[in-house]
XYZ file of C-alpha atoms in Angstrom:
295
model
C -2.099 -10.993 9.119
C -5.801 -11.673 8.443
C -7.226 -14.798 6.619
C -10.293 -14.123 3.977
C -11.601 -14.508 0.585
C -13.119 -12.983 -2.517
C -16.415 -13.826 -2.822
C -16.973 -13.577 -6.308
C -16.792 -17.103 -6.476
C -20.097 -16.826 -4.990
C -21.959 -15.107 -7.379
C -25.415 -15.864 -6.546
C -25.307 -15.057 -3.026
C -25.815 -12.404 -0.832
C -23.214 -10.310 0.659
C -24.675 -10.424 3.808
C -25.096 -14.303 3.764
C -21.611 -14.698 2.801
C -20.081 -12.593 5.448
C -22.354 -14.830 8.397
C -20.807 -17.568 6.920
C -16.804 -16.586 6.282
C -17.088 -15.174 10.419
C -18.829 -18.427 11.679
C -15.780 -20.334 9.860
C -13.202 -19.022 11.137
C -12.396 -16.299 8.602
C -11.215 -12.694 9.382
C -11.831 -10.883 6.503
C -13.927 -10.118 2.540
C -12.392 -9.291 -0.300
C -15.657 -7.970 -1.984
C -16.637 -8.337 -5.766
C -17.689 -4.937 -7.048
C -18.615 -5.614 -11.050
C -20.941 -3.605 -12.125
C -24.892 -5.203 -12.696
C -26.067 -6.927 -14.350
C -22.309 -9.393 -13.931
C -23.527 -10.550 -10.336
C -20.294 -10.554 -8.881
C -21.872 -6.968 -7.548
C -21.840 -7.714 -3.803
C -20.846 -3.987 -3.195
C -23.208 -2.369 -5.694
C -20.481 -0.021 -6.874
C -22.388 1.503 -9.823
C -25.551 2.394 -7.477
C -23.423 3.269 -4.601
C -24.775 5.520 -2.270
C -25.811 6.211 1.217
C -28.055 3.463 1.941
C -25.983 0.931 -0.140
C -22.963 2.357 2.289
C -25.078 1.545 5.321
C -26.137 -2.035 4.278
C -22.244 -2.955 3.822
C -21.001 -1.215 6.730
C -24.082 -2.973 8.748
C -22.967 -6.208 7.276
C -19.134 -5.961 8.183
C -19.908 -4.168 12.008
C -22.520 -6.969 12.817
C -19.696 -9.323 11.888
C -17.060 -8.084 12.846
C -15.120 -8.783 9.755
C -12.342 -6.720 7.611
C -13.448 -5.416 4.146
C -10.008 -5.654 2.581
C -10.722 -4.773 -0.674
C -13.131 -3.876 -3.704
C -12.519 -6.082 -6.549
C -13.312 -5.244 -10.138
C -10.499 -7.325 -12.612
C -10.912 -6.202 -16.266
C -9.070 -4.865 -18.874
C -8.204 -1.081 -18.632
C -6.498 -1.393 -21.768
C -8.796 -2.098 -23.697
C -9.951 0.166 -26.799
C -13.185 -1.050 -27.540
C -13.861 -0.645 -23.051
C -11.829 1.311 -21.843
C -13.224 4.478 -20.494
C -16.114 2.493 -19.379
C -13.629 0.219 -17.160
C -11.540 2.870 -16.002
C -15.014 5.059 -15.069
C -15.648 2.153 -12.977
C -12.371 1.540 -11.373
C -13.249 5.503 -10.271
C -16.346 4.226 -9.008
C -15.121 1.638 -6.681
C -12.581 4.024 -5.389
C -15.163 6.522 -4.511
C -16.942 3.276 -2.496
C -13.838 1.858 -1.007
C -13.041 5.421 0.516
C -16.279 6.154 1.804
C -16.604 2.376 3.635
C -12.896 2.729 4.373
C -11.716 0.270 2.977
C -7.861 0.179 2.103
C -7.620 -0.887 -1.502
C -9.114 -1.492 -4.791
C -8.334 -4.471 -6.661
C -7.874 -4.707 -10.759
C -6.098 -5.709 -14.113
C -3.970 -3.771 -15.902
C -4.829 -5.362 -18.784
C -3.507 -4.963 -22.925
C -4.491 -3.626 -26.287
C -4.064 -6.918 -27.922
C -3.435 -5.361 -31.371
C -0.704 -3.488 -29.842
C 3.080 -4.044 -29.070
C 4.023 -4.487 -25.433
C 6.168 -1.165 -25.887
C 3.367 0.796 -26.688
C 0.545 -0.975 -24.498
C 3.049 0.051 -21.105
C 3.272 3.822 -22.368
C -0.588 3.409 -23.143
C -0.802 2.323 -19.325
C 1.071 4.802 -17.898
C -1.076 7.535 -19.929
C -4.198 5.727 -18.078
C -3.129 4.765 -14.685
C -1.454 7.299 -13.645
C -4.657 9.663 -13.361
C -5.912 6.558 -11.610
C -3.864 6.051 -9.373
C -4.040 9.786 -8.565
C -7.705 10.181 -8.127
C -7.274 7.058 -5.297
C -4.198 8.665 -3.340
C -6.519 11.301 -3.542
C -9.228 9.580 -1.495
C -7.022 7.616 0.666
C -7.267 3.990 -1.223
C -4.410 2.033 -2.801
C -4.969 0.680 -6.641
C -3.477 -3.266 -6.619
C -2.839 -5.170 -9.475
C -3.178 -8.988 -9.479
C -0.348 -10.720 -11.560
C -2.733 -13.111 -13.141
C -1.408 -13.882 -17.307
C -4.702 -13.552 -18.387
C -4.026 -15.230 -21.607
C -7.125 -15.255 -22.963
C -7.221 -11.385 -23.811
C -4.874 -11.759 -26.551
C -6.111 -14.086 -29.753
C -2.722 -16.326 -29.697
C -2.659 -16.427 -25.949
C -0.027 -14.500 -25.165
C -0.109 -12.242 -21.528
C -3.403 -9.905 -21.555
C -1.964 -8.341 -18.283
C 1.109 -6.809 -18.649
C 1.560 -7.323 -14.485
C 2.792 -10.832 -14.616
C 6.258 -11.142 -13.725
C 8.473 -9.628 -11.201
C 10.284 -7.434 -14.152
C 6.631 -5.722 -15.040
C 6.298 -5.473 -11.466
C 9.109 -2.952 -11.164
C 7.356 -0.857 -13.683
C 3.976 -0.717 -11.963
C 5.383 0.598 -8.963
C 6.676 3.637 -10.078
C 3.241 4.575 -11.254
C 2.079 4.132 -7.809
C 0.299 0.940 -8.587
C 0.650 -1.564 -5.366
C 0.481 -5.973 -6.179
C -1.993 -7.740 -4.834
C 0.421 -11.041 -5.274
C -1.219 -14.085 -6.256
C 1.588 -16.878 -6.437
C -0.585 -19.725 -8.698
C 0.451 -17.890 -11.636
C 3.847 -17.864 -11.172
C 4.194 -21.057 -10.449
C 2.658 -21.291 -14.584
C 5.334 -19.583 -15.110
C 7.773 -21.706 -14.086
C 9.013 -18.966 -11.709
C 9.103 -19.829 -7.781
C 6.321 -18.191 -6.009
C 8.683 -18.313 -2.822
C 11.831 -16.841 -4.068
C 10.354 -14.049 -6.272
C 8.050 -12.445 -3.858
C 10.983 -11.776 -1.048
C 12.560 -8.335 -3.268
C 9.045 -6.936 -3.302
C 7.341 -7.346 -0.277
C 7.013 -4.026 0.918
C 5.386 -3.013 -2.307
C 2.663 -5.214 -1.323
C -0.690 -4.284 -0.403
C -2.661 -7.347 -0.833
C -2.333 -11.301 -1.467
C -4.887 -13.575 -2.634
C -4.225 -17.206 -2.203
C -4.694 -19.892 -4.826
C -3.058 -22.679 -6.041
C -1.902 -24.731 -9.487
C -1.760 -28.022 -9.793
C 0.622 -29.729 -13.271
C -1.421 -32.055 -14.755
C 0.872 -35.045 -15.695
C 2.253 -35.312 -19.063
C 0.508 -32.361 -20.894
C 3.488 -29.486 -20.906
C 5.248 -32.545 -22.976
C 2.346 -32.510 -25.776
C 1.388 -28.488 -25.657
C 4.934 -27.244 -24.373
C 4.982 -23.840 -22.410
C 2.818 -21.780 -24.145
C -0.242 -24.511 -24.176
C -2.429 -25.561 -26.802
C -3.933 -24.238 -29.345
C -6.641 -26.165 -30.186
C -8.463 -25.293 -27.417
C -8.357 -28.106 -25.472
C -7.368 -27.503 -21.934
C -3.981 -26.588 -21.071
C -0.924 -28.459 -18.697
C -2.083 -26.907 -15.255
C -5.080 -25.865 -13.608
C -5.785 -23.484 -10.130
C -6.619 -25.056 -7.010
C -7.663 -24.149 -3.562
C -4.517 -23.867 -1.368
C -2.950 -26.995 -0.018
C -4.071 -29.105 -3.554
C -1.111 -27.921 -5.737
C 2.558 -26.975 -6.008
C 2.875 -23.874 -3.725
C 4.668 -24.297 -0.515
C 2.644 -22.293 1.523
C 4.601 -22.077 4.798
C 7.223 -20.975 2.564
C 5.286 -17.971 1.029
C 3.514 -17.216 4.484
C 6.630 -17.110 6.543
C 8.245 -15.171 3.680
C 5.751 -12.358 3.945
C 5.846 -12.400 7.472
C 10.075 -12.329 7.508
C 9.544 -9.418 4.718
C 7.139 -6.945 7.374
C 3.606 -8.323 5.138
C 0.980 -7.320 7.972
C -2.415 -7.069 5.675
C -4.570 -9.733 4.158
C -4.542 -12.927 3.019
C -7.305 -13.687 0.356
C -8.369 -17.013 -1.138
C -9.578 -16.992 -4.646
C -11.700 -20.082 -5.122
C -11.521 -20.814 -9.215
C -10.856 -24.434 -8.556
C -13.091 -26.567 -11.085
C -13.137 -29.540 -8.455
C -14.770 -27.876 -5.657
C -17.460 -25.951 -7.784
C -21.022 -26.054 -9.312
C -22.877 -25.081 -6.096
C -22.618 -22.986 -3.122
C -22.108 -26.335 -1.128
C -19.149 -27.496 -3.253
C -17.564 -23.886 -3.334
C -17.975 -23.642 0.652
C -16.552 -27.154 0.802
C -13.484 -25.488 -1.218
C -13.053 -22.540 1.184
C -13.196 -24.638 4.123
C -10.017 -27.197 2.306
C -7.916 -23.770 1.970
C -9.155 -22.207 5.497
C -7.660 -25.419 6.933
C -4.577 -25.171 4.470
C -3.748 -21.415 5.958
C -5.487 -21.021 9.291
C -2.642 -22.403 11.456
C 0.223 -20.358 9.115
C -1.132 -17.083 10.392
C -0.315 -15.365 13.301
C -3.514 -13.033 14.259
């Protein structure tokens, strides 16, 4: 296994600055934001992609000597007012990952909120299978992060209909792979450990964050959270500052054949504001992981 991050939570920064930094600390590998401009969590500019943008990354991960595991872009493919646009784009970061080589592409299956879960999972079969087509195509795996995404769906209901192990079942025989993310099961209230064991070999990708239960709010906003939109009864973390045991879930995958990458996802609202504070944050889960995984 490999040890890296997604640098989207880096948005102002340069690929290339990034990368200098992640190899001088100890990190293997980049799990690249590829949004389209002007979001500037473009690092890999997917939507001018061409043969000198394809040098300058390739420069940047040779000089390195770093892994590009995969070309993020996490929106909604479901939905009707944006859909062709995001599933043009998903295209578009295929056509990059398999011209940098680069395994996999990372997104959302996403929901039309003002439809039935029934009818959203024939809707995303109708969309992803093309998909997921066009990248076995090209040589590059489509993963899905299990993130809940509730705020794609006006009562707060799931907005990614990839978030539990039964949905996960589904996804794979369209072809989709998980890029597992165990903070949001543990919002869940499923165990991170446990669930991932049936599934590991239908895993391309895991991205490593953590959620911490803030004391005393499930009892005041229950399960589903509030809605008054006040903030709800957990929030993510870096690993090592919340509930996942992550020599659990590391020697899981390892037990279950997981040889790819592990990726942190910094969204943790302590450890953010500046590039200093979010650096500070990688470094807290670098030291969490580093001595979990075997090179």
């Amino acid at each position: 296994m490999e040890l890296g991050f997604l640098t989207a939570c880096l948005p102002e920064s340069d690929l290339s600055d990034i990368a200098r930094w992640a190899a001088g600390h100890g990190f293997d590998a980049l799990e690249v934001a590829g949004w389209p401009a002007p979001d500037h969590r473009d690092h890999i500019k997917v939507d001018q992609f061409d043969r000198a943008e394809s040098i300058r990354v390739r420069k940047i991960f040779e000089e390195t000597g770093l892994t590009l595991s995969s070309i993020a872009y996490y929106e909604n493919n479901l939905d009707p007012t944006r859909r062709a646009e995001v599933n043009e784009h998903v295209r578009r970061c295929v056509d990059a990952a398999a011209e940098l080589g680069c395994p996999t592409v990372g997104t959302f299956v996403g929901r039309d909120p003002g439809l039935p879960v029934a009818d959203n999972l024939k809707l995303a079969e109708d969309v992803f299978v093309p998909l997921v087509e066009y990248a076995r195509g090209r040589g590059v795996t489509i993963v899905i992060e299990n993130c809940v995404m509730k705020s794609w769906h006006p009562d707060g209901y799931p907005g990614n209909l990839a978030y539990s192990p039964e949905l996960w079942e589904w996804m794979f025989t369209l072809g989709l792979k998980l890029n597992y993310d165990p903070s949001h099961l543990v919002a869940l209230g499923i165990d991170p450990v446990a669930a991932v064991v049936p599934y590991i070999s239908d895993i391309a990708h895991v991205q490593a964050k953590d959620t911490q239960i803030l004391p005393g709010k499930i009892d005041r906003y229950g399960f589903y959270g509030p809605v008054s939109g006040a903030k709800g009864w957990y929030r993510f973390r870096v690993p090592g500052l919340g509930q996942v045991d992550w020599t659990g879930l590391v020697d899981a995958l390892y037990e279950g054949g997981y040889d790819g990458v592990i990726s942190v996802e910094h969204e943790d609202p302590v450890w953010s504001g500046d590039d200093e504070r979010v650096y500070a944050g990688l470094g807290i889960a670098h030291r969490t992981l580093r001595d979990l995984i075997v090179g």
